[in-house]
Amino acid sequence: MDSKHVFGGVVAAFLFGFVVLYSSRGRENIKASEKNRSKKTLESSGNGVCRSNFAGNTDVIIVGAGVAGSALAYALAKDGWRVQVIERDLTEPDRIVGELLHAGGCIKLAELGLEDCLDGIDSQIVFSFAAVHKDGRRTAISYPSNACSRSFHHGRFIQKLREKAASLPNVKLEQGTVTSLVEENGSIKGVLYKTKAGQELAASASLTIIEVPSYFGGLVLENYNLPYANRAYFILKDSIVVTYPISSNEIRCFVDVPGSKQPPISNGEMASYLKTVVAPQMPPELHNAFICAIEKGNIRTMPNRIMAASPSPTPGAFMIGDSLNMRHAVTGGGMTVGLSDVVLLRDLLRPLNDLRDGAAICKYLESFDILRKPTAFAINTLASTLHTVFSSSDQDPSRKEMKEAFFNYLSLGGVFSEGLMALLSGLNPAPLSLVFHCFAMLAYAVGRLLLPFPTPKRVCIAAKLILVGLGIIFPILKAEGIRATFFPVTMPAYYRTPPVQSTDERETGK
């Protein structure tokens, strides 16, 4: 190993030891007793999904039956809450979104009792990614502790989640389009919606939760004899390309097209761009399948949406999933964040037996935004950093050097690559660990430039590299909230406790 790698490894190891020494333990999960379930009779809703008859008021309305919405409906109903889910379209979605569930997300799915939703949909197990450099070099990036992710067709997974939620007697799942929220004395009391038949109805509940999924584009590589079908790739060349299997004979391929204006699909410019610019970057084992997919015309495009969580507390209403927070799709962390939010919200609601005091519940749930920060911060920051670094032009020597350092840092293996994967996958959502890796990569990049001899030109590039690196990291940290992320105990919302309530369960449905 040359002096550059030795220097980078020593500096990174020192920073890692410092972080381990001073990292603090997170807030303990809220303890709660198991809640009794309601017993009602199921009947067919006429759209292929079962739903139940309801006597009395609904406790929670969930707008949207995506991954987070369906999982939350099941989790809350298991705890005894009466839940009504209103989804715009209950047919199986045909969307290119939410197809890779990282290892941390799989653990959250199991915590919710929904791990069986991965069965029977031809889901694939992914243990590692192959990172492919511009010059053809490769390095394996594995999940730590033999953990794995699962990938699948989004629509099949969604239908499994919906069926699981609708199987509970206290869940009403119906198709309809929500047109507005119903407000009364500054508090949300329910929604107005149109049914599939066009009938306008009103639904009331103590708490309305909004989950609106976002959609992204891509193309499918189909080849029944495709080699390396169970491998996933991060192709970090002129364009960022991410591939992973979604069935036993299909691979999803995401291509990040830089710039605000994309080549149109209708006149063939997008196909030409993919063939001439992206195809030469593909690994040999994927090249032919990539060309075939382009020629079949199965191409979809959607803009990436990035939105930091900026909650605006409203009594009686709550946002979750992509309606609350979105990050760049390059790392596929959306479902992991969403399911982590579902587990957290379920645990926060468990000590309660009444949701009717909207103002008190709203005040109590302010702690949600603080407690979700570690997981959301780690995954959001890595997604933005990875995209910013590898989507930049090589014309700037400092940015080119940063790309090289990032890839070589991953190639160090061990705690360095596995540490990043633990953060990206939600297995170790520790903000200090993320800071360590960011600054260790920066130190590693500077060390590569200054060793074995720091020429004036290299010193100038190293100085600019530091400025560029800090310019990438700090705006992301600021958007996520430095105080809430690193000093949560200084936030009043961190100490919110459940409001005092009557123990009478007869009027709550629990």
Short mmCIF file of C-alpha atoms in Angstrom, two decimals:
data_model
loop_
_atom_site.label_atom_id
_atom_site.label_comp_id
_atom_site.label_asym_id
_atom_site.label_seq_id
_atom_site.Cartn_x
_atom_site.Cartn_y
_atom_site.Cartn_z
CA MET A 1 0.00 0.00 0.00
CA ASP A 2 1.52 3.37 -1.01
CA SER A 3 2.00 6.36 1.30
CA LYS A 4 -1.21 8.06 0.13
CA HIS A 5 -3.34 5.13 1.26
CA VAL A 6 -1.40 4.80 4.52
CA PHE A 7 -1.89 8.49 5.32
CA GLY A 8 -5.59 8.37 4.48
CA GLY A 9 -6.12 5.20 6.47
CA VAL A 10 -4.33 6.56 9.55
CA VAL A 11 -6.24 9.85 9.53
CA ALA A 12 -9.57 8.14 8.95
CA ALA A 13 -8.89 5.59 11.69
CA PHE A 14 -8.00 8.38 14.14
CA LEU A 15 -11.21 10.23 13.39
CA PHE A 16 -13.21 7.03 13.73
CA GLY A 17 -11.77 6.38 17.19
CA PHE A 18 -12.60 9.93 18.24
CA VAL A 19 -16.18 9.60 17.09
CA VAL A 20 -16.66 6.25 18.81
CA LEU A 21 -15.26 7.69 22.06
CA TYR A 22 -17.58 10.68 22.14
CA SER A 23 -20.74 9.46 20.41
CA SER A 24 -23.79 9.60 22.64
CA ARG A 25 -26.60 7.19 22.98
CA GLY A 26 -29.94 8.11 21.40
CA ARG A 27 -33.16 8.62 23.23
CA GLU A 28 -34.82 5.38 24.35
CA ASN A 29 -37.83 4.14 22.50
CA ILE A 30 -41.11 4.93 24.12
CA LYS A 31 -42.44 1.96 26.07
CA ALA A 32 -46.08 1.11 25.81
CA SER A 33 -48.39 -1.74 26.60
CA GLU A 34 -50.07 -3.78 23.90
CA LYS A 35 -53.45 -2.40 22.89
CA ASN A 36 -56.63 -4.42 22.44
CA ARG A 37 -57.85 -4.85 18.87
CA SER A 38 -61.33 -4.04 17.66
CA LYS A 39 -63.39 -6.93 16.26
CA LYS A 40 -65.55 -6.15 13.26
CA THR A 41 -66.72 -8.09 10.24
CA LEU A 42 -64.91 -7.77 6.90
CA GLU A 43 -66.69 -7.41 3.59
CA SER A 44 -65.54 -6.93 0.01
CA SER A 45 -65.15 -3.35 -1.16
CA GLY A 46 -65.78 -4.30 -4.77
CA ASN A 47 -62.32 -3.27 -5.97
CA GLY A 48 -60.34 -6.34 -5.10
CA VAL A 49 -59.34 -5.18 -1.62
CA CYS A 50 -61.23 -6.08 1.55
CA ARG A 51 -62.47 -3.45 3.92
CA SER A 52 -64.58 -3.40 7.07
CA ASN A 53 -67.86 -1.99 8.27
CA PHE A 54 -67.44 0.75 10.85
CA ALA A 55 -69.69 1.54 13.77
CA GLY A 56 -68.88 4.86 15.36
CA ASN A 57 -66.25 7.43 14.51
CA THR A 58 -62.90 6.87 12.83
CA ASP A 59 -59.82 7.60 14.92
CA VAL A 60 -57.35 8.16 12.07
CA ILE A 61 -57.74 9.02 8.39
CA ILE A 62 -54.74 8.27 6.17
CA VAL A 63 -54.65 9.99 2.78
CA GLY A 64 -52.65 7.77 0.44
CA ALA A 65 -52.03 4.02 0.49
CA GLY A 66 -48.40 4.04 -0.58
CA VAL A 67 -45.64 2.27 1.32
CA ALA A 68 -45.77 4.53 4.37
CA GLY A 69 -49.54 4.98 4.33
CA SER A 70 -50.36 1.26 4.07
CA ALA A 71 -47.73 0.29 6.64
CA LEU A 72 -48.98 2.96 9.06
CA ALA A 73 -52.59 1.84 8.63
CA TYR A 74 -51.62 -1.71 9.58
CA ALA A 75 -49.46 -0.60 12.52
CA LEU A 76 -52.10 1.70 14.01
CA ALA A 77 -54.89 -0.82 13.49
CA LYS A 78 -52.85 -3.50 15.24
CA ASP A 79 -52.72 -1.14 18.23
CA GLY A 80 -56.50 -0.84 18.22
CA TRP A 81 -57.07 2.45 16.41
CA ARG A 82 -59.91 2.62 13.87
CA VAL A 83 -58.31 3.64 10.58
CA GLN A 84 -59.79 4.81 7.28
CA VAL A 85 -57.45 4.89 4.27
CA ILE A 86 -58.42 6.87 1.17
CA GLU A 87 -56.34 6.10 -1.91
CA ARG A 88 -56.76 7.69 -5.33
CA ASP A 89 -56.21 4.42 -7.21
CA LEU A 90 -56.32 0.98 -5.61
CA THR A 91 -55.26 -0.92 -8.72
CA GLU A 92 -51.71 -2.26 -8.80
CA PRO A 93 -49.38 0.70 -9.49
CA ASP A 94 -47.16 0.58 -12.55
CA ARG A 95 -44.55 3.02 -11.29
CA ILE A 96 -40.80 3.09 -11.29
CA VAL A 97 -40.34 4.11 -7.68
CA GLY A 98 -39.81 2.43 -4.34
CA GLU A 99 -38.22 -0.78 -5.58
CA LEU A 100 -35.13 -1.05 -3.37
CA LEU A 101 -35.60 -1.51 0.37
CA HIS A 102 -32.26 -1.18 2.15
CA ALA A 103 -31.27 -3.38 5.07
CA GLY A 104 -32.41 -0.86 7.68
CA GLY A 105 -35.79 -0.61 5.97
CA CYS A 106 -36.15 -4.40 6.02
CA ILE A 107 -35.60 -4.33 9.79
CA LYS A 108 -38.29 -1.65 10.21
CA LEU A 109 -40.64 -3.70 8.04
CA ALA A 110 -40.10 -6.67 10.36
CA GLU A 111 -40.70 -4.47 13.42
CA LEU A 112 -44.10 -3.63 11.96
CA GLY A 113 -44.91 -7.31 11.37
CA LEU A 114 -44.96 -6.82 7.59
CA GLU A 115 -41.91 -8.83 6.54
CA ASP A 116 -44.14 -11.41 4.82
CA CYS A 117 -45.12 -8.73 2.28
CA LEU A 118 -41.76 -9.44 0.61
CA ASP A 119 -42.83 -13.05 -0.06
CA GLY A 120 -44.58 -14.18 -3.20
CA ILE A 121 -43.58 -11.16 -5.33
CA ASP A 122 -40.32 -12.54 -6.78
CA SER A 123 -38.31 -10.11 -4.65
CA GLN A 124 -34.53 -10.36 -4.89
CA ILE A 125 -31.87 -10.35 -2.17
CA VAL A 126 -29.02 -7.85 -2.62
CA PHE A 127 -25.95 -8.25 -0.39
CA SER A 128 -23.69 -5.66 -2.01
CA PHE A 129 -23.20 -3.12 -4.78
CA ALA A 130 -20.39 -3.07 -7.30
CA ALA A 131 -19.07 0.48 -7.62
CA VAL A 132 -17.68 1.01 -11.12
CA HIS A 133 -15.18 3.82 -11.71
CA LYS A 134 -14.77 5.83 -14.90
CA ASP A 135 -11.59 3.96 -15.80
CA GLY A 136 -13.24 0.57 -15.30
CA ARG A 137 -11.99 -0.16 -11.78
CA ARG A 138 -14.46 -1.87 -9.49
CA THR A 139 -14.90 -2.26 -5.77
CA ALA A 140 -17.52 -4.16 -3.81
CA ILE A 141 -19.57 -2.20 -1.27
CA SER A 142 -21.20 -4.63 1.13
CA TYR A 143 -23.72 -4.18 3.89
CA PRO A 144 -22.15 -4.80 7.32
CA SER A 145 -22.77 -7.93 9.38
CA ASN A 146 -24.05 -9.91 6.38
CA ALA A 147 -27.14 -7.71 6.19
CA CYS A 148 -28.99 -7.45 2.90
CA SER A 149 -31.56 -5.36 1.07
CA ARG A 150 -34.55 -6.52 -0.96
CA SER A 151 -35.60 -5.30 -4.40
CA PHE A 152 -38.89 -5.93 -6.20
CA HIS A 153 -41.64 -4.57 -8.41
CA HIS A 154 -43.12 -1.58 -6.61
CA GLY A 155 -46.71 -2.42 -7.55
CA ARG A 156 -46.55 -5.98 -6.24
CA PHE A 157 -45.12 -4.80 -2.92
CA ILE A 158 -47.75 -2.06 -2.56
CA GLN A 159 -50.60 -4.50 -3.16
CA LYS A 160 -49.20 -6.85 -0.51
CA LEU A 161 -49.07 -4.00 2.00
CA ARG A 162 -52.61 -2.90 1.16
CA GLU A 163 -53.98 -6.42 1.47
CA LYS A 164 -52.25 -6.86 4.80
CA ALA A 165 -53.72 -3.60 6.14
CA ALA A 166 -57.20 -4.36 4.79
CA SER A 167 -57.15 -7.78 6.46
CA LEU A 168 -57.64 -6.12 9.85
CA PRO A 169 -61.25 -5.53 10.89
CA ASN A 170 -60.65 -1.95 12.03
CA VAL A 171 -59.20 -0.77 8.71
CA LYS A 172 -61.42 0.70 6.00
CA LEU A 173 -59.61 0.96 2.68
CA GLU A 174 -61.43 2.69 -0.14
CA GLN A 175 -60.75 4.35 -3.44
CA GLY A 176 -61.34 8.07 -3.64
CA THR A 177 -59.72 11.42 -4.33
CA VAL A 178 -59.36 13.79 -1.40
CA THR A 179 -60.38 17.29 -2.48
CA SER A 180 -59.84 19.25 0.73
CA LEU A 181 -59.27 19.12 4.47
CA VAL A 182 -62.10 20.02 6.81
CA GLU A 183 -61.09 22.70 9.31
CA GLU A 184 -63.01 23.72 12.39
CA ASN A 185 -61.78 26.28 14.92
CA GLY A 186 -58.21 26.01 13.69
CA SER A 187 -58.13 22.20 13.86
CA ILE A 188 -58.42 19.62 11.07
CA LYS A 189 -61.47 17.42 11.61
CA GLY A 190 -61.39 15.25 8.51
CA VAL A 191 -61.49 15.38 4.71
CA LEU A 192 -63.81 15.82 1.77
CA TYR A 193 -63.34 13.32 -1.03
CA LYS A 194 -64.88 11.94 -4.21
CA THR A 195 -65.44 8.22 -4.58
CA LYS A 196 -64.62 6.26 -7.71
CA ALA A 197 -68.23 6.70 -8.78
CA GLY A 198 -67.98 10.47 -8.39
CA GLN A 199 -69.98 10.72 -5.19
CA GLU A 200 -68.84 13.51 -2.86
CA LEU A 201 -68.43 12.36 0.74
CA ALA A 202 -67.03 13.65 4.01
CA ALA A 203 -64.96 11.64 6.47
CA SER A 204 -64.21 12.76 10.01
CA ALA A 205 -61.48 11.64 12.38
CA SER A 206 -59.48 12.92 15.30
CA LEU A 207 -56.22 12.75 13.32
CA THR A 208 -55.65 13.06 9.56
CA ILE A 209 -52.30 11.79 8.23
CA ILE A 210 -51.21 12.72 4.72
CA GLU A 211 -48.88 10.51 2.71
CA VAL A 212 -48.35 11.52 -0.90
CA PRO A 213 -45.80 9.40 -2.78
CA SER A 214 -43.42 10.85 -5.37
CA TYR A 215 -42.47 9.17 -8.62
CA PHE A 216 -39.24 8.89 -10.53
CA GLY A 217 -38.28 7.50 -13.91
CA GLY A 218 -36.03 4.80 -15.29
CA LEU A 219 -35.98 1.84 -17.62
CA VAL A 220 -36.07 -1.92 -17.26
CA LEU A 221 -33.40 -4.23 -18.61
CA GLU A 222 -35.10 -7.51 -19.48
CA ASN A 223 -33.10 -10.55 -20.47
CA TYR A 224 -33.85 -14.07 -19.27
CA ASN A 225 -30.21 -15.05 -19.73
CA LEU A 226 -28.81 -11.89 -18.19
CA PRO A 227 -25.60 -12.69 -16.26
CA TYR A 228 -24.95 -11.25 -12.80
CA ALA A 229 -28.73 -10.84 -12.41
CA ASN A 230 -28.49 -10.62 -8.63
CA ARG A 231 -25.82 -7.95 -8.59
CA ALA A 232 -26.47 -4.26 -8.06
CA TYR A 233 -24.28 -1.48 -9.44
CA PHE A 234 -23.29 2.09 -8.70
CA ILE A 235 -21.76 3.23 -11.99
CA LEU A 236 -19.90 6.44 -11.19
CA LYS A 237 -18.70 7.73 -14.54
CA ASP A 238 -19.83 10.70 -16.66
CA SER A 239 -23.38 9.96 -15.57
CA ILE A 240 -24.55 8.31 -12.37
CA VAL A 241 -26.22 5.00 -13.16
CA VAL A 242 -27.77 2.72 -10.53
CA THR A 243 -28.99 -0.78 -11.33
CA TYR A 244 -30.51 -3.53 -9.22
CA PRO A 245 -32.67 -6.62 -9.88
CA ILE A 246 -36.44 -6.26 -9.42
CA SER A 247 -37.30 -9.86 -10.29
CA SER A 248 -35.55 -13.06 -11.27
CA ASN A 249 -35.29 -11.86 -14.89
CA GLU A 250 -35.41 -8.05 -14.77
CA ILE A 251 -33.03 -5.32 -13.70
CA ARG A 252 -34.05 -1.75 -13.05
CA CYS A 253 -31.70 0.88 -14.43
CA PHE A 254 -31.74 4.50 -13.23
CA VAL A 255 -29.78 7.10 -15.18
CA ASP A 256 -29.21 10.55 -13.73
CA VAL A 257 -29.46 13.00 -16.63
CA PRO A 258 -27.68 16.24 -15.65
CA GLY A 259 -29.12 19.64 -16.37
CA SER A 260 -32.55 21.17 -15.95
CA LYS A 261 -33.72 20.26 -19.46
CA GLN A 262 -33.92 16.60 -20.40
CA PRO A 263 -33.77 15.28 -23.97
CA PRO A 264 -37.37 14.57 -25.05
CA ILE A 265 -38.48 10.97 -25.51
CA SER A 266 -41.00 11.59 -28.28
CA ASN A 267 -38.51 12.60 -30.99
CA GLY A 268 -35.88 10.01 -30.09
CA GLU A 269 -33.37 12.40 -28.48
CA MET A 270 -33.49 10.58 -25.14
CA ALA A 271 -32.86 7.22 -26.81
CA SER A 272 -29.96 8.73 -28.74
CA TYR A 273 -28.52 10.22 -25.56
CA LEU A 274 -28.73 6.90 -23.73
CA LYS A 275 -27.09 5.01 -26.62
CA THR A 276 -24.27 7.45 -27.32
CA VAL A 277 -23.48 8.84 -23.85
CA VAL A 278 -24.64 6.30 -21.27
CA ALA A 279 -24.31 2.92 -23.04
CA PRO A 280 -20.49 3.15 -23.41
CA GLN A 281 -20.27 3.57 -19.61
CA MET A 282 -22.24 0.39 -18.85
CA PRO A 283 -20.38 -2.74 -17.66
CA PRO A 284 -19.95 -5.31 -20.44
CA GLU A 285 -22.35 -7.75 -18.78
CA LEU A 286 -25.15 -5.16 -18.90
CA HIS A 287 -24.41 -3.42 -22.19
CA ASN A 288 -26.49 -5.58 -24.56
CA ALA A 289 -29.50 -5.65 -22.24
CA PHE A 290 -29.25 -1.87 -21.87
CA ILE A 291 -29.32 -1.34 -25.64
CA CYS A 292 -32.26 -3.77 -26.01
CA ALA A 293 -34.24 -1.92 -23.34
CA ILE A 294 -33.68 1.38 -25.16
CA GLU A 295 -34.78 -0.07 -28.49
CA LYS A 296 -37.96 -1.44 -26.90
CA GLY A 297 -38.77 2.13 -25.91
CA ASN A 298 -39.53 1.33 -22.27
CA ILE A 299 -38.18 4.66 -21.01
CA ARG A 300 -39.76 6.91 -18.39
CA THR A 301 -38.50 10.21 -17.07
CA MET A 302 -39.38 12.25 -14.01
CA PRO A 303 -37.56 15.10 -12.28
CA ASN A 304 -35.88 14.45 -8.95
CA ARG A 305 -37.45 16.25 -6.04
CA ILE A 306 -35.49 17.26 -2.93
CA MET A 307 -37.31 18.70 0.06
CA ALA A 308 -36.00 19.06 3.59
CA ALA A 309 -38.51 18.40 6.35
CA SER A 310 -40.12 21.68 7.40
CA PRO A 311 -43.09 20.64 9.51
CA SER A 312 -45.85 23.17 10.10
CA PRO A 313 -47.79 21.74 13.04
CA THR A 314 -51.54 21.90 12.58
CA PRO A 315 -53.87 20.43 15.20
CA GLY A 316 -55.60 17.35 13.83
CA ALA A 317 -53.25 16.90 10.84
CA PHE A 318 -49.88 15.25 10.30
CA MET A 319 -47.59 14.60 7.34
CA ILE A 320 -45.48 11.52 6.72
CA GLY A 321 -43.50 9.98 3.87
CA ASP A 322 -42.72 12.05 0.78
CA SER A 323 -45.26 14.70 1.74
CA LEU A 324 -42.89 15.55 4.61
CA ASN A 325 -39.40 14.93 3.28
CA MET A 326 -37.79 13.95 -0.03
CA ARG A 327 -34.20 13.29 -0.99
CA HIS A 328 -32.36 12.55 -4.25
CA ALA A 329 -33.33 9.14 -5.58
CA VAL A 330 -29.76 8.08 -6.40
CA THR A 331 -29.34 6.04 -3.18
CA GLY A 332 -32.88 4.66 -3.02
CA GLY A 333 -33.39 5.58 0.63
CA GLY A 334 -36.98 6.84 0.50
CA MET A 335 -38.73 3.69 1.72
CA THR A 336 -36.23 3.20 4.53
CA VAL A 337 -36.88 6.72 5.84
CA GLY A 338 -40.63 6.28 5.39
CA LEU A 339 -40.82 2.99 7.30
CA SER A 340 -38.59 4.39 10.04
CA ASP A 341 -41.05 7.28 10.38
CA VAL A 342 -43.95 4.83 10.59
CA VAL A 343 -42.33 2.90 13.45
CA LEU A 344 -41.58 6.13 15.30
CA LEU A 345 -45.10 7.54 14.89
CA ARG A 346 -46.65 4.25 15.98
CA ASP A 347 -44.52 4.25 19.13
CA LEU A 348 -45.41 7.86 19.90
CA LEU A 349 -49.14 7.15 19.62
CA ARG A 350 -49.05 3.93 21.65
CA PRO A 351 -49.29 5.56 25.11
CA LEU A 352 -52.45 7.43 24.05
CA ASN A 353 -56.04 6.24 24.24
CA ASP A 354 -57.73 9.34 22.83
CA LEU A 355 -56.80 11.57 19.88
CA ARG A 356 -59.62 14.10 20.18
CA ASP A 357 -57.61 16.88 21.82
CA GLY A 358 -55.96 18.09 18.61
CA ALA A 359 -53.93 20.87 20.19
CA ALA A 360 -52.44 18.62 22.89
CA ILE A 361 -51.66 15.83 20.39
CA CYS A 362 -50.08 18.36 18.00
CA LYS A 363 -47.84 19.68 20.78
CA TYR A 364 -46.84 16.17 21.80
CA LEU A 365 -46.01 15.10 18.23
CA GLU A 366 -43.53 17.95 17.84
CA SER A 367 -41.01 15.45 19.19
CA PHE A 368 -41.46 13.38 16.01
CA ASP A 369 -39.37 15.74 13.91
CA ILE A 370 -36.51 15.65 16.43
CA LEU A 371 -36.53 11.88 16.93
CA ARG A 372 -36.60 11.12 13.20
CA LYS A 373 -33.53 13.26 12.50
CA PRO A 374 -30.76 10.64 12.81
CA THR A 375 -32.12 8.29 10.13
CA ALA A 376 -33.43 11.01 7.82
CA PHE A 377 -30.29 13.12 8.20
CA ALA A 378 -27.89 10.28 7.38
CA ILE A 379 -29.76 9.04 4.32
CA ASN A 380 -30.66 12.51 2.99
CA THR A 381 -27.13 13.85 3.40
CA LEU A 382 -25.45 10.88 1.74
CA ALA A 383 -27.85 11.02 -1.20
CA SER A 384 -27.21 14.74 -1.78
CA THR A 385 -23.45 14.42 -1.27
CA LEU A 386 -23.06 11.45 -3.61
CA HIS A 387 -25.06 13.15 -6.33
CA THR A 388 -23.27 16.49 -5.98
CA VAL A 389 -19.80 14.94 -6.07
CA PHE A 390 -20.28 12.60 -9.03
CA SER A 391 -22.52 14.81 -11.16
CA SER A 392 -19.94 17.62 -11.25
CA SER A 393 -17.67 18.27 -14.23
CA ASP A 394 -14.11 16.95 -14.40
CA GLN A 395 -12.91 20.30 -15.77
CA ASP A 396 -12.34 21.51 -12.22
CA PRO A 397 -9.22 19.67 -10.90
CA SER A 398 -10.42 19.85 -7.29
CA ARG A 399 -13.77 18.25 -8.09
CA LYS A 400 -12.07 15.59 -10.21
CA GLU A 401 -9.74 14.83 -7.31
CA MET A 402 -12.72 14.61 -4.97
CA LYS A 403 -14.31 11.95 -7.19
CA GLU A 404 -11.09 9.96 -7.17
CA ALA A 405 -10.77 10.24 -3.40
CA PHE A 406 -14.38 9.21 -2.85
CA PHE A 407 -13.99 6.08 -4.96
CA ASN A 408 -10.63 5.17 -3.41
CA TYR A 409 -12.09 5.72 0.07
CA LEU A 410 -14.76 3.15 -0.74
CA SER A 411 -12.01 0.84 -1.99
CA LEU A 412 -10.35 0.87 1.45
CA GLY A 413 -13.09 -1.53 2.54
CA GLY A 414 -13.64 -2.50 6.15
CA VAL A 415 -15.03 0.16 8.46
CA PHE A 416 -14.80 2.79 5.72
CA SER A 417 -17.03 1.29 3.00
CA GLU A 418 -19.18 -0.69 5.45
CA GLY A 419 -19.57 2.39 7.62
CA LEU A 420 -20.96 4.35 4.70
CA MET A 421 -23.29 1.50 3.77
CA ALA A 422 -24.49 1.28 7.38
CA LEU A 423 -25.42 4.97 7.18
CA LEU A 424 -26.94 4.82 3.72
CA SER A 425 -29.05 1.75 4.57
CA GLY A 426 -30.32 3.03 7.92
CA LEU A 427 -28.51 0.35 9.92
CA ASN A 428 -26.44 2.91 11.84
CA PRO A 429 -28.11 6.32 11.56
CA ALA A 430 -25.59 8.15 13.74
CA PRO A 431 -24.98 11.80 12.75
CA LEU A 432 -21.48 11.82 14.28
CA SER A 433 -20.56 8.75 12.27
CA LEU A 434 -21.61 10.57 9.10
CA VAL A 435 -19.52 13.62 10.06
CA PHE A 436 -16.55 11.34 10.65
CA HIS A 437 -16.81 9.79 7.19
CA CYS A 438 -17.27 13.16 5.47
CA PHE A 439 -14.17 14.66 7.07
CA ALA A 440 -12.19 11.42 6.78
CA MET A 441 -12.85 11.44 3.02
CA LEU A 442 -11.78 15.09 2.88
CA ALA A 443 -8.58 14.30 4.81
CA TYR A 444 -7.95 11.31 2.56
CA ALA A 445 -8.35 13.48 -0.55
CA VAL A 446 -5.93 16.10 0.78
CA GLY A 447 -3.43 13.40 1.73
CA ARG A 448 -3.51 11.99 -1.80
CA LEU A 449 -2.59 15.41 -3.16
CA LEU A 450 0.12 16.37 -0.67
CA LEU A 451 2.00 13.05 -0.59
CA PRO A 452 4.72 12.23 -1.29
CA PHE A 453 5.68 15.87 -2.00
CA PRO A 454 3.39 18.94 -1.70
CA THR A 455 4.12 20.98 -4.82
CA PRO A 456 2.63 24.51 -4.99
CA LYS A 457 0.12 23.37 -7.61
CA ARG A 458 -1.02 20.48 -5.45
CA VAL A 459 -1.32 22.71 -2.39
CA CYS A 460 -3.58 25.07 -4.35
CA ILE A 461 -5.75 22.19 -5.55
CA ALA A 462 -5.92 20.80 -2.00
CA ALA A 463 -7.01 24.19 -0.62
CA LYS A 464 -9.72 24.51 -3.24
CA LEU A 465 -10.76 20.91 -2.62
CA ILE A 466 -11.30 21.70 1.07
CA LEU A 467 -13.40 24.74 0.18
CA VAL A 468 -15.45 22.76 -2.34
CA GLY A 469 -15.94 19.91 0.13
CA LEU A 470 -17.10 22.22 2.90
CA GLY A 471 -19.29 24.01 0.37
CA ILE A 472 -21.03 20.73 -0.36
CA ILE A 473 -21.41 19.48 3.21
CA PHE A 474 -22.40 22.57 5.20
CA PRO A 475 -25.40 23.69 3.10
CA ILE A 476 -26.80 20.17 3.42
CA LEU A 477 -26.21 20.21 7.18
CA LYS A 478 -27.89 23.60 7.46
CA ALA A 479 -30.93 22.46 5.48
CA GLU A 480 -31.36 19.42 7.72
CA GLY A 481 -30.98 21.47 10.91
CA ILE A 482 -27.65 21.40 12.78
CA ARG A 483 -29.11 22.01 16.25
CA ALA A 484 -31.90 19.44 15.94
CA THR A 485 -29.53 16.86 14.49
CA PHE A 486 -26.47 17.18 16.73
CA PHE A 487 -27.88 18.81 19.85
CA PRO A 488 -31.43 17.45 20.16
CA VAL A 489 -31.37 17.71 23.96
CA THR A 490 -31.31 21.50 23.60
CA MET A 491 -34.65 21.42 21.76
CA PRO A 492 -37.78 21.77 23.91
CA ALA A 493 -39.68 19.38 21.61
CA TYR A 494 -37.27 16.59 22.55
CA TYR A 495 -38.86 16.42 26.00
CA ARG A 496 -42.51 16.25 24.93
CA THR A 497 -44.49 13.72 26.99
CA PRO A 498 -47.89 12.16 26.24
CA PRO A 499 -50.78 14.37 27.37
CA VAL A 500 -52.68 13.21 30.44
CA GLN A 501 -55.82 11.39 29.33
CA SER A 502 -58.74 9.51 30.78
CA THR A 503 -58.37 5.75 30.93
CA ASP A 504 -61.96 5.29 29.73
CA GLU A 505 -61.72 3.40 26.43
CA ARG A 506 -65.42 3.20 25.62
CA GLU A 507 -65.49 6.36 23.48
CA THR A 508 -62.13 5.97 21.74
CA GLY A 509 -62.57 2.66 19.94
CA LYS A 510 -59.41 1.24 21.49
#
